[in-house]
PDB file of C-alpha atoms and ligand atoms in Angstrom:
ATOM      1  CA  UNK M   1     -27.224  -1.907  -4.385  1.00 38.00           C
ATOM      2  CA  UNK M   2     -28.452   1.197  -4.306  1.00 37.00           C
ATOM      3  CA  UNK M   3     -25.476   3.237  -5.161  1.00 39.00           C
ATOM      4  CA  UNK M   4     -25.810   6.253  -7.579  1.00 37.00           C
ATOM      5  CA  UNK M   5     -23.201   5.722 -10.057  1.00 36.00           C
ATOM      6  CA  UNK M   6     -23.315   8.921 -11.438  1.00 34.00           C
ATOM      7  CA  UNK M   7     -22.649   9.727 -15.121  1.00 33.00           C
ATOM      8  CA  UNK M   8     -19.414   8.199 -16.645  1.00 36.00           C
ATOM      9  CA  UNK M   9     -17.260  11.516 -17.306  1.00 37.00           C
ATOM     10  CA  UNK M  10     -15.439  11.815 -20.014  1.00 40.00           C
ATOM     11  CA  UNK M  11     -12.526  13.359 -17.873  1.00 50.00           C
ATOM     12  CA  UNK M  12      -9.282  11.273 -18.595  1.00 47.00           C
ATOM     13  CA  UNK M  13      -5.198  11.167 -18.837  1.00 44.00           C
ATOM     14  CA  UNK M  14      -5.463  13.059 -22.029  1.00 43.00           C
ATOM     15  CA  UNK M  15      -7.257  15.912 -20.398  1.00 47.00           C
ATOM     16  CA  UNK M  16      -4.629  15.931 -17.287  1.00 55.00           C
ATOM     17  CA  UNK M  17      -2.823  19.334 -16.271  1.00 65.00           C
ATOM     18  CA  UNK M  18       1.001  19.013 -15.731  1.00 80.00           C
ATOM     19  CA  UNK M  19       1.011  20.838 -12.900  1.00 94.00           C
ATOM     20  CA  UNK M  20       2.416  19.021  -9.970  1.00 96.00           C
ATOM     21  CA  UNK M  21       0.179  18.856  -6.623  1.00 97.00           C
ATOM     22  CA  UNK M  22       2.479  16.444  -4.911  1.00 97.00           C
ATOM     23  CA  UNK M  23       5.944  16.087  -5.579  1.00 97.00           C
ATOM     24  CA  UNK M  24       8.578  14.032  -3.274  1.00 96.00           C
ATOM     25  CA  UNK M  25      12.165  14.442  -3.571  1.00 95.00           C
ATOM     26  CA  UNK M  26      14.635  11.980  -2.119  1.00 93.00           C
ATOM     27  CA  UNK M  27      12.884  11.139   0.781  1.00 93.00           C
ATOM     28  CA  UNK M  28      14.381   9.118   3.696  1.00 92.00           C
ATOM     29  CA  UNK M  29      12.641   7.914   6.740  1.00 93.00           C
ATOM     30  CA  UNK M  30      13.090   5.939   9.505  1.00 93.00           C
ATOM     31  CA  UNK M  31      11.255   4.673  12.597  1.00 94.00           C
ATOM     32  CA  UNK M  32      13.381   4.672  15.952  1.00 91.00           C
ATOM     33  CA  UNK M  33      14.985   1.625  15.691  1.00 92.00           C
ATOM     34  CA  UNK M  34      16.990   3.100  12.691  1.00 88.00           C
ATOM     35  CA  UNK M  35      16.384   0.596  10.202  1.00 89.00           C
ATOM     36  CA  UNK M  36      15.678   2.725   6.850  1.00 89.00           C
ATOM     37  CA  UNK M  37      11.994   2.476   5.356  1.00 90.00           C
ATOM     38  CA  UNK M  38      12.530   4.954   2.426  1.00 87.00           C
ATOM     39  CA  UNK M  39      16.057   5.712   1.027  1.00 85.00           C
ATOM     40  CA  UNK M  40      15.820   8.747  -1.465  1.00 87.00           C
ATOM     41  CA  UNK M  41      12.468   7.949  -2.627  1.00 91.00           C
ATOM     42  CA  UNK M  42      10.841  10.176  -5.157  1.00 95.00           C
ATOM     43  CA  UNK M  43       7.301  10.439  -6.641  1.00 96.00           C
ATOM     44  CA  UNK M  44       5.478  13.221  -8.645  1.00 97.00           C
ATOM     45  CA  UNK M  45       1.666  13.384  -8.741  1.00 98.00           C
ATOM     46  CA  UNK M  46      -0.010  15.980 -10.981  1.00 97.00           C
ATOM     47  CA  UNK M  47      -3.558  17.526 -10.793  1.00 96.00           C
ATOM     48  CA  UNK M  48      -6.452  15.732 -11.616  1.00 95.00           C
ATOM     49  CA  UNK M  49      -4.418  12.586 -11.773  1.00 96.00           C
ATOM     50  CA  UNK M  50      -5.643   9.259 -10.061  1.00 97.00           C
ATOM     51  CA  UNK M  51      -2.099   7.528  -9.400  1.00 98.00           C
ATOM     52  CA  UNK M  52      -1.679   4.419  -7.077  1.00 98.00           C
ATOM     53  CA  UNK M  53       0.534   2.825  -4.958  1.00 97.00           C
ATOM     54  CA  UNK M  54       1.419  -0.914  -4.930  1.00 95.00           C
ATOM     55  CA  UNK M  55       3.803  -2.860  -2.836  1.00 90.00           C
ATOM     56  CA  UNK M  56       4.162  -5.685  -0.317  1.00 88.00           C
ATOM     57  CA  UNK M  57       2.798  -5.607   3.369  1.00 89.00           C
ATOM     58  CA  UNK M  58       5.186  -3.471   5.497  1.00 89.00           C
ATOM     59  CA  UNK M  59       6.755  -1.822   2.493  1.00 90.00           C
ATOM     60  CA  UNK M  60       5.952   1.439   3.959  1.00 92.00           C
ATOM     61  CA  UNK M  61       2.858   2.210   1.950  1.00 94.00           C
ATOM     62  CA  UNK M  62       0.817   3.787   4.923  1.00 95.00           C
ATOM     63  CA  UNK M  63       3.951   5.467   6.598  1.00 95.00           C
ATOM     64  CA  UNK M  64       4.536   7.475   3.283  1.00 95.00           C
ATOM     65  CA  UNK M  65       0.850   8.872   3.606  1.00 97.00           C
ATOM     66  CA  UNK M  66       1.800   9.825   7.114  1.00 96.00           C
ATOM     67  CA  UNK M  67       4.892  11.613   5.758  1.00 96.00           C
ATOM     68  CA  UNK M  68       2.394  13.313   3.270  1.00 96.00           C
ATOM     69  CA  UNK M  69      -0.302  14.502   5.830  1.00 96.00           C
ATOM     70  CA  UNK M  70       2.476  15.890   8.220  1.00 95.00           C
ATOM     71  CA  UNK M  71       1.610  13.076  10.639  1.00 94.00           C
ATOM     72  CA  UNK M  72       5.440  12.050  10.639  1.00 95.00           C
ATOM     73  CA  UNK M  73       8.245  14.308   9.243  1.00 93.00           C
ATOM     74  CA  UNK M  74      10.929  13.095   6.918  1.00 92.00           C
ATOM     75  CA  UNK M  75      14.197  12.626   7.958  1.00 90.00           C
ATOM     76  CA  UNK M  76      15.501  13.976   4.678  1.00 93.00           C
ATOM     77  CA  UNK M  77      14.553  15.251   1.537  1.00 94.00           C
ATOM     78  CA  UNK M  78      11.672  17.236   0.602  1.00 94.00           C
ATOM     79  CA  UNK M  79       7.576  17.194   0.079  1.00 96.00           C
ATOM     80  CA  UNK M  80       6.509  19.790  -1.928  1.00 96.00           C
ATOM     81  CA  UNK M  81       2.604  20.624  -2.707  1.00 96.00           C
ATOM     82  CA  UNK M  82       1.856  22.584  -5.696  1.00 95.00           C
ATOM     83  CA  UNK M  83       5.725  23.362  -6.046  1.00 94.00           C
ATOM     84  CA  UNK M  84       5.983  24.356  -3.109  1.00 93.00           C
ATOM     85  CA  UNK M  85       7.609  23.453   0.168  1.00 91.00           C
ATOM     86  CA  UNK M  86       4.916  23.036   2.696  1.00 84.00           C
ATOM     87  CA  UNK M  87       6.546  22.378   6.122  1.00 82.00           C
ATOM     88  CA  UNK M  88       2.761  22.409   8.157  1.00 89.00           C
ATOM     89  CA  UNK M  89       1.229  20.000   6.024  1.00 91.00           C
ATOM     90  CA  UNK M  90      -1.319  19.002   8.496  1.00 91.00           C
ATOM     91  CA  UNK M  91      -4.810  19.334   7.275  1.00 89.00           C
ATOM     92  CA  UNK M  92      -3.688  20.451   3.738  1.00 93.00           C
ATOM     93  CA  UNK M  93      -5.019  17.261   2.267  1.00 96.00           C
ATOM     94  CA  UNK M  94      -7.880  14.585   2.724  1.00 95.00           C
ATOM     95  CA  UNK M  95      -6.574  11.550   4.522  1.00 95.00           C
ATOM     96  CA  UNK M  96      -8.274   8.157   4.556  1.00 94.00           C
ATOM     97  CA  UNK M  97      -6.714   6.065   6.780  1.00 91.00           C
ATOM     98  CA  UNK M  98      -6.313   1.999   6.422  1.00 87.00           C
ATOM     99  CA  UNK M  99      -8.824   1.606   9.115  1.00 82.00           C
ATOM    100  CA  UNK M 100     -12.001   3.520   8.695  1.00 68.00           C
ATOM    101  CA  UNK M 101     -11.740   4.822  12.326  1.00 82.00           C
ATOM    102  CA  UNK M 102     -15.613   5.899  11.990  1.00 94.00           C
ATOM    103  CA  UNK M 103     -16.497   6.875  15.728  1.00 96.00           C
ATOM    104  CA  UNK M 104     -18.894   4.355  16.940  1.00 96.00           C
ATOM    105  CA  UNK M 105     -20.440   6.312  19.140  1.00 97.00           C
ATOM    106  CA  UNK M 106     -21.548   9.057  16.616  1.00 97.00           C
ATOM    107  CA  UNK M 107     -24.060   8.561  13.754  1.00 97.00           C
ATOM    108  CA  UNK M 108     -23.420   8.614  10.504  1.00 97.00           C
ATOM    109  CA  UNK M 109     -24.247  12.554   9.417  1.00 97.00           C
ATOM    110  CA  UNK M 110     -21.955  13.287  12.510  1.00 96.00           C
ATOM    111  CA  UNK M 111     -19.069  11.339  11.482  1.00 96.00           C
ATOM    112  CA  UNK M 112     -19.397  12.650   8.129  1.00 96.00           C
ATOM    113  CA  UNK M 113     -19.630  16.271   9.630  1.00 95.00           C
ATOM    114  CA  UNK M 114     -16.805  15.933  11.929  1.00 93.00           C
ATOM    115  CA  UNK M 115     -14.171  17.722  10.184  1.00 89.00           C
ATOM    116  CA  UNK M 116     -16.664  20.567   9.491  1.00 89.00           C
ATOM    117  CA  UNK M 117     -16.736  20.887  13.182  1.00 88.00           C
ATOM    118  CA  UNK M 118     -12.818  20.588  13.358  1.00 85.00           C
ATOM    119  CA  UNK M 119     -12.386  23.414  11.077  1.00 82.00           C
ATOM    120  CA  UNK M 120     -15.504  25.459  12.102  1.00 80.00           C
ATOM    121  CA  UNK M 121     -16.743  25.732   8.853  1.00 80.00           C
ATOM    122  CA  UNK M 122     -20.639  27.105   8.390  1.00 81.00           C
ATOM    123  CA  UNK M 123     -22.372  23.728   9.444  1.00 83.00           C
ATOM    124  CA  UNK M 124     -25.796  23.875   8.769  1.00 88.00           C
ATOM    125  CA  UNK M 125     -24.497  24.929   4.987  1.00 90.00           C
ATOM    126  CA  UNK M 126     -22.231  21.747   5.182  1.00 92.00           C
ATOM    127  CA  UNK M 127     -24.918  19.686   6.533  1.00 95.00           C
ATOM    128  CA  UNK M 128     -27.217  19.947   3.587  1.00 95.00           C
ATOM    129  CA  UNK M 129     -24.216  19.157   1.357  1.00 94.00           C
ATOM    130  CA  UNK M 130     -23.590  16.006   3.535  1.00 95.00           C
ATOM    131  CA  UNK M 131     -26.947  15.061   3.089  1.00 96.00           C
ATOM    132  CA  UNK M 132     -27.215  15.446  -0.583  1.00 95.00           C
ATOM    133  CA  UNK M 133     -23.806  13.318  -0.892  1.00 93.00           C
ATOM    134  CA  UNK M 134     -25.394  10.744   1.674  1.00 95.00           C
ATOM    135  CA  UNK M 135     -28.642  10.296  -0.917  1.00 94.00           C
ATOM    136  CA  UNK M 136     -26.312  10.153  -4.135  1.00 89.00           C
ATOM    137  CA  UNK M 137     -23.875   7.551  -2.155  1.00 89.00           C
ATOM    138  CA  UNK M 138     -27.566   5.446  -1.583  1.00 91.00           C
ATOM    139  CA  UNK M 139     -27.081   6.404   2.244  1.00 95.00           C
ATOM    140  CA  UNK M 140     -30.051   8.478   3.011  1.00 96.00           C
ATOM    141  CA  UNK M 141     -31.775   6.097   5.025  1.00 97.00           C
ATOM    142  CA  UNK M 142     -29.015   5.805   7.134  1.00 98.00           C
ATOM    143  CA  UNK M 143     -27.965   9.267   8.132  1.00 97.00           C
ATOM    144  CA  UNK M 144     -28.927   8.408  11.869  1.00 98.00           C
ATOM    145  CA  UNK M 145     -27.256   5.123  11.685  1.00 98.00           C
ATOM    146  CA  UNK M 146     -24.208   4.085  13.895  1.00 98.00           C
ATOM    147  CA  UNK M 147     -21.294   2.747  12.080  1.00 96.00           C
ATOM    148  CA  UNK M 148     -21.878  -0.881  13.277  1.00 97.00           C
ATOM    149  CA  UNK M 149     -25.361  -0.963  11.537  1.00 97.00           C
ATOM    150  CA  UNK M 150     -23.868  -0.626   8.231  1.00 95.00           C
ATOM    151  CA  UNK M 151     -22.063  -3.228   5.819  1.00 93.00           C
ATOM    152  CA  UNK M 152     -18.562  -2.829   5.333  1.00 90.00           C
ATOM    153  CA  UNK M 153     -19.148  -1.438   1.730  1.00 90.00           C
ATOM    154  CA  UNK M 154     -21.402   1.514   3.554  1.00 93.00           C
ATOM    155  CA  UNK M 155     -18.844   2.445   6.157  1.00 94.00           C
ATOM    156  CA  UNK M 156     -16.227   2.853   3.451  1.00 91.00           C
ATOM    157  CA  UNK M 157     -18.576   4.986   1.553  1.00 93.00           C
ATOM    158  CA  UNK M 158     -18.999   7.254   4.834  1.00 95.00           C
ATOM    159  CA  UNK M 159     -15.489   7.124   5.724  1.00 95.00           C
ATOM    160  CA  UNK M 160     -15.112   8.314   1.538  1.00 93.00           C
ATOM    161  CA  UNK M 161     -17.550  11.013   2.384  1.00 94.00           C
ATOM    162  CA  UNK M 162     -15.749  12.334   5.443  1.00 95.00           C
ATOM    163  CA  UNK M 163     -12.695  12.536   3.740  1.00 94.00           C
ATOM    164  CA  UNK M 164     -14.275  14.447   1.132  1.00 93.00           C
ATOM    165  CA  UNK M 165     -15.922  16.598   3.296  1.00 92.00           C
ATOM    166  CA  UNK M 166     -12.558  17.905   4.031  1.00 92.00           C
ATOM    167  CA  UNK M 167     -12.697  20.206   1.239  1.00 91.00           C
ATOM    168  CA  UNK M 168      -9.151  19.276  -0.078  1.00 94.00           C
ATOM    169  CA  UNK M 169      -8.129  18.632  -3.583  1.00 95.00           C
ATOM    170  CA  UNK M 170      -5.711  15.823  -3.097  1.00 97.00           C
ATOM    171  CA  UNK M 171      -7.270  12.842  -1.116  1.00 97.00           C
ATOM    172  CA  UNK M 172      -5.014  10.091  -0.103  1.00 97.00           C
ATOM    173  CA  UNK M 173      -6.813   6.977   0.092  1.00 97.00           C
ATOM    174  CA  UNK M 174      -5.387   4.236   2.102  1.00 97.00           C
ATOM    175  CA  UNK M 175      -6.553   0.419   1.127  1.00 95.00           C
ATOM    176  CA  UNK M 176      -9.966   1.936   1.293  1.00 94.00           C
ATOM    177  CA  UNK M 177     -11.246  -1.460  -0.316  1.00 92.00           C
ATOM    178  CA  UNK M 178      -8.975  -3.860   1.512  1.00 90.00           C
ATOM    179  CA  UNK M 179     -11.099  -5.754   3.154  1.00 88.00           C
ATOM    180  CA  UNK M 180     -14.531  -5.913   1.280  1.00 89.00           C
ATOM    181  CA  UNK M 181     -15.340  -9.174  -0.402  1.00 91.00           C
ATOM    182  CA  UNK M 182     -14.804  -9.179  -4.279  1.00 91.00           C
ATOM    183  CA  UNK M 183     -18.350  -8.493  -5.527  1.00 91.00           C
ATOM    184  CA  UNK M 184     -18.594  -5.193  -2.806  1.00 90.00           C
ATOM    185  CA  UNK M 185     -14.974  -4.087  -4.139  1.00 92.00           C
ATOM    186  CA  UNK M 186     -16.394  -4.517  -7.752  1.00 91.00           C
ATOM    187  CA  UNK M 187     -19.330  -2.289  -7.356  1.00 90.00           C
ATOM    188  CA  UNK M 188     -16.896   0.140  -5.166  1.00 91.00           C
ATOM    189  CA  UNK M 189     -14.924   0.428  -8.158  1.00 93.00           C
ATOM    190  CA  UNK M 190     -17.684   1.702 -10.241  1.00 91.00           C
ATOM    191  CA  UNK M 191     -18.864   3.814  -7.906  1.00 89.00           C
ATOM    192  CA  UNK M 192     -15.600   5.472  -7.243  1.00 93.00           C
ATOM    193  CA  UNK M 193     -14.700   5.602 -11.022  1.00 93.00           C
ATOM    194  CA  UNK M 194     -17.966   7.722 -11.716  1.00 90.00           C
ATOM    195  CA  UNK M 195     -17.375   9.854  -8.749  1.00 90.00           C
ATOM    196  CA  UNK M 196     -13.464  10.797  -9.696  1.00 91.00           C
ATOM    197  CA  UNK M 197     -14.876  11.307 -13.622  1.00 88.00           C
ATOM    198  CA  UNK M 198     -17.239  13.854 -11.902  1.00 89.00           C
ATOM    199  CA  UNK M 199     -15.061  15.459  -8.852  1.00 90.00           C
ATOM    200  CA  UNK M 200     -11.960  17.504  -9.972  1.00 87.00           C
ATOM    201  CA  UNK M 201      -9.844  15.919  -7.199  1.00 94.00           C
ATOM    202  CA  UNK M 202      -6.441  14.351  -7.600  1.00 97.00           C
ATOM    203  CA  UNK M 203      -6.362  10.626  -5.943  1.00 97.00           C
ATOM    204  CA  UNK M 204      -3.576   9.154  -4.534  1.00 98.00           C
ATOM    205  CA  UNK M 205      -4.517   5.375  -3.668  1.00 97.00           C
ATOM    206  CA  UNK M 206      -2.694   2.520  -1.821  1.00 97.00           C
ATOM    207  CA  UNK M 207      -3.476  -0.802  -2.842  1.00 95.00           C
ATOM    208  CA  UNK M 208      -2.257  -4.558  -2.812  1.00 89.00           C
ATOM    209  CA  UNK M 209      -4.525  -5.421  -5.614  1.00 92.00           C
ATOM    210  CA  UNK M 210      -3.039  -5.103  -8.723  1.00 94.00           C
ATOM    211  CA  UNK M 211      -6.205  -5.378 -10.897  1.00 94.00           C
ATOM    212  CA  UNK M 212      -7.704  -2.709  -8.646  1.00 95.00           C
ATOM    213  CA  UNK M 213      -4.787  -0.640  -9.259  1.00 96.00           C
ATOM    214  CA  UNK M 214      -4.683  -1.202 -13.283  1.00 97.00           C
ATOM    215  CA  UNK M 215      -8.935  -0.449 -13.336  1.00 96.00           C
ATOM    216  CA  UNK M 216      -8.344   2.890 -11.490  1.00 96.00           C
ATOM    217  CA  UNK M 217      -5.043   4.554 -12.096  1.00 97.00           C
ATOM    218  CA  UNK M 218      -3.425   6.729 -14.744  1.00 97.00           C
ATOM    219  CA  UNK M 219      -0.076   5.743 -13.141  1.00 97.00           C
ATOM    220  CA  UNK M 220       0.891   3.267 -10.236  1.00 97.00           C
ATOM    221  CA  UNK M 221       4.396   3.381  -8.696  1.00 97.00           C
ATOM    222  CA  UNK M 222       5.703   0.110  -7.638  1.00 94.00           C
ATOM    223  CA  UNK M 223       7.008   0.576  -4.155  1.00 91.00           C
ATOM    224  CA  UNK M 224      10.036  -2.143  -3.989  1.00 84.00           C
ATOM    225  CA  UNK M 225      11.666  -1.733  -0.642  1.00 73.00           C
ATOM    226  CA  UNK M 226      15.520  -1.456  -1.054  1.00 69.00           C
ATOM    227  CA  UNK M 227      14.864  -1.396  -4.684  1.00 73.00           C
ATOM    228  CA  UNK M 228      13.740   2.022  -4.718  1.00 83.00           C
ATOM    229  CA  UNK M 229      10.308   2.849  -6.891  1.00 91.00           C
ATOM    230  CA  UNK M 230       9.154   2.189 -10.220  1.00 93.00           C
ATOM    231  CA  UNK M 231       6.716   4.380 -12.533  1.00 95.00           C
ATOM    232  CA  UNK M 232       4.206   2.380 -14.561  1.00 96.00           C
ATOM    233  CA  UNK M 233       1.991   4.184 -16.878  1.00 96.00           C
ATOM    234  CA  UNK M 234      -1.412   2.811 -17.738  1.00 96.00           C
ATOM    235  CA  UNK M 235      -2.575   3.500 -21.217  1.00 93.00           C
ATOM    236  CA  UNK M 236      -5.754   2.217 -20.962  1.00 94.00           C
ATOM    237  CA  UNK M 237      -8.892   4.717 -22.166  1.00 93.00           C
ATOM    238  CA  UNK M 238     -11.394   6.503 -19.916  1.00 93.00           C
ATOM    239  CA  UNK M 239     -14.320   6.140 -19.125  1.00 92.00           C
ATOM    240  CA  UNK M 240     -13.694   3.088 -17.625  1.00 92.00           C
ATOM    241  CA  UNK M 241     -15.770   0.705 -15.775  1.00 88.00           C
ATOM    242  CA  UNK M 242     -15.286  -2.622 -14.412  1.00 85.00           C
ATOM    243  CA  UNK M 243     -15.886  -4.809 -17.253  1.00 89.00           C
ATOM    244  CA  UNK M 244     -12.675  -3.397 -18.850  1.00 93.00           C
ATOM    245  CA  UNK M 245     -10.573  -6.236 -16.586  1.00 92.00           C
ATOM    246  CA  UNK M 246     -12.312  -8.813 -18.875  1.00 93.00           C
ATOM    247  CA  UNK M 247     -10.289  -7.125 -22.133  1.00 94.00           C
ATOM    248  CA  UNK M 248      -7.069  -8.131 -23.728  1.00 96.00           C
ATOM    249  CA  UNK M 249      -5.173  -5.208 -23.328  1.00 95.00           C
ATOM    250  CA  UNK M 250      -6.246  -4.778 -19.567  1.00 96.00           C
ATOM    251  CA  UNK M 251      -4.959  -8.523 -19.059  1.00 96.00           C
ATOM    252  CA  UNK M 252      -1.376  -8.277 -21.155  1.00 95.00           C
ATOM    253  CA  UNK M 253      -1.272  -4.897 -18.628  1.00 95.00           C
ATOM    254  CA  UNK M 254      -1.619  -7.057 -15.879  1.00 95.00           C
ATOM    255  CA  UNK M 255       0.886  -9.792 -17.074  1.00 95.00           C
ATOM    256  CA  UNK M 256       3.549  -6.977 -17.356  1.00 93.00           C
ATOM    257  CA  UNK M 257       2.820  -5.383 -14.248  1.00 93.00           C
ATOM    258  CA  UNK M 258       3.222  -8.790 -12.423  1.00 92.00           C
ATOM    259  CA  UNK M 259       6.257  -9.341 -13.944  1.00 92.00           C
ATOM    260  CA  UNK M 260       7.598  -6.020 -13.180  1.00 89.00           C
ATOM    261  CA  UNK M 261       7.117  -6.804  -9.672  1.00 86.00           C
ATOM    262  CA  UNK M 262       8.520 -10.117  -9.530  1.00 84.00           C
ATOM    263  CA  UNK M 263      11.671  -9.075 -11.219  1.00 81.00           C
ATOM    264  CA  UNK M 264      14.836  -7.035 -10.687  1.00 60.00           C
ATOM    265  CA  UNK M 265      14.708  -3.673 -12.509  1.00 56.00           C
TER     266      UNK M 265
HETATM  267  N1  ADP E   1       4.947   3.564  14.682  1.00 50.50           N
HETATM  268  C1  ADP E   1       5.894   2.387  14.296  1.00 50.50           C
HETATM  269  N2  ADP E   1       6.996   2.702  14.740  1.00 50.50           N
HETATM  270  C2  ADP E   1       7.819   1.237  14.164  1.00 50.50           C
HETATM  271  N3  ADP E   1       7.723   0.720  13.284  1.00 50.50           N
HETATM  272  C3  ADP E   1       7.031   0.876  12.330  1.00 50.50           C
HETATM  273  C4  ADP E   1       5.904   1.972  12.765  1.00 50.50           C
HETATM  274  N4  ADP E   1       4.964   1.979  11.739  1.00 50.50           N
HETATM  275  C5  ADP E   1       5.244   1.078  10.888  1.00 50.50           C
HETATM  276  N5  ADP E   1       6.509   0.592  11.486  1.00 50.50           N
HETATM  277  C6  ADP E   1       7.014  -0.284  10.297  1.00 50.50           C
HETATM  278  O1  ADP E   1       7.420   0.104   9.324  1.00 50.50           O
HETATM  279  C7  ADP E   1       7.180  -0.881   8.374  1.00 50.50           C
HETATM  280  C8  ADP E   1       6.270   0.037   7.264  1.00 50.50           C
HETATM  281  O2  ADP E   1       4.951   0.111   7.679  1.00 50.50           O
HETATM  282  P1  ADP E   1       3.781   0.504   6.939  1.00 50.50           P
HETATM  283  O3  ADP E   1       4.097   2.019   6.683  1.00 50.50           O
HETATM  284  O4  ADP E   1       2.633   0.088   7.773  1.00 50.50           O
HETATM  285  O5  ADP E   1       3.746  -0.360   5.740  1.00 50.50           O
HETATM  286  P2  ADP E   1       2.675  -1.038   4.589  1.00 50.50           P
HETATM  287  O6  ADP E   1       1.494   0.127   4.550  1.00 50.50           O
HETATM  288  O7  ADP E   1       3.110  -0.608   3.595  1.00 50.50           O
HETATM  289  O8  ADP E   1       2.008  -2.420   5.039  1.00 50.50           O
HETATM  290  C9  ADP E   1       6.749  -2.131   9.065  1.00 50.50           C
HETATM  291  O9  ADP E   1       8.080  -2.844   8.763  1.00 50.50           O
HETATM  292  C10 ADP E   1       6.182  -1.354  10.248  1.00 50.50           C
HETATM  293  O10 ADP E   1       6.490  -2.452  10.944  1.00 50.50           O
HETATM  294 MG1   MG E   2      -0.518  -0.032   5.488  1.00 50.50          MG
END
């Protein structure tokens, strides 16, 4: 696969700042049926961290992201960005929804430049930047292709690049690799690890794949429905690559997490 993996960076948990970029305090939310999705849910993400959220299907992961982006408003509780309460959150984070939602009638480059158009930034400059990224993502020759001409992995890279072009420090990625076959997924993990090491971005990442969460994350939050939320630190050295999953320390971390998921606190 023609993907540029970049140089493994030495950025890792030890180099993280302690400044909070996102802090959720005692959040409660229910849809019109009145059944609570969250009750007094709190979590914190520091600048530069890679944090995953794991939970069963229907546990509210995508809803949580919609609350953070400002597409939904919490019934109760606070969502702080950089330590400040932020009532107008729309457009303040980079958001990659669960479905890639590439516009089928737009070419790859025009999909990538959508956020640039919407925010009326300098388009020629951003076009050059987007073209450089497409080259680095192994997609240069697909610049004028349409989404249906791409493989699943390519579509996800385009959707990720579009999220990146929003130019925000905090990226919310909702199961970006959920629909990919395991080999493509493995490649995408290497790709994302390399990229995250290079970019000064904070990532909040939804997945139901335990292995993926351990490999990528500094910390994991387990969403456990009415039992609340549980934080797990992943103390594995960085830089990491996808071979790490065969190491004994990775396997014991995985066993520990499986136990936590299936047992009461
Ligand atoms: N727009 C909506 N109206 C009513 N209920 C919803 C809506 N969106 C999601 N839900 C419900 O909220 C719960 C959480 O959904 P969701 O956040 O999509 O879960 P997850 O992403 O963890 O699979 C589910 O029970 C789902 O059916
Ligand atoms: Mg979801």
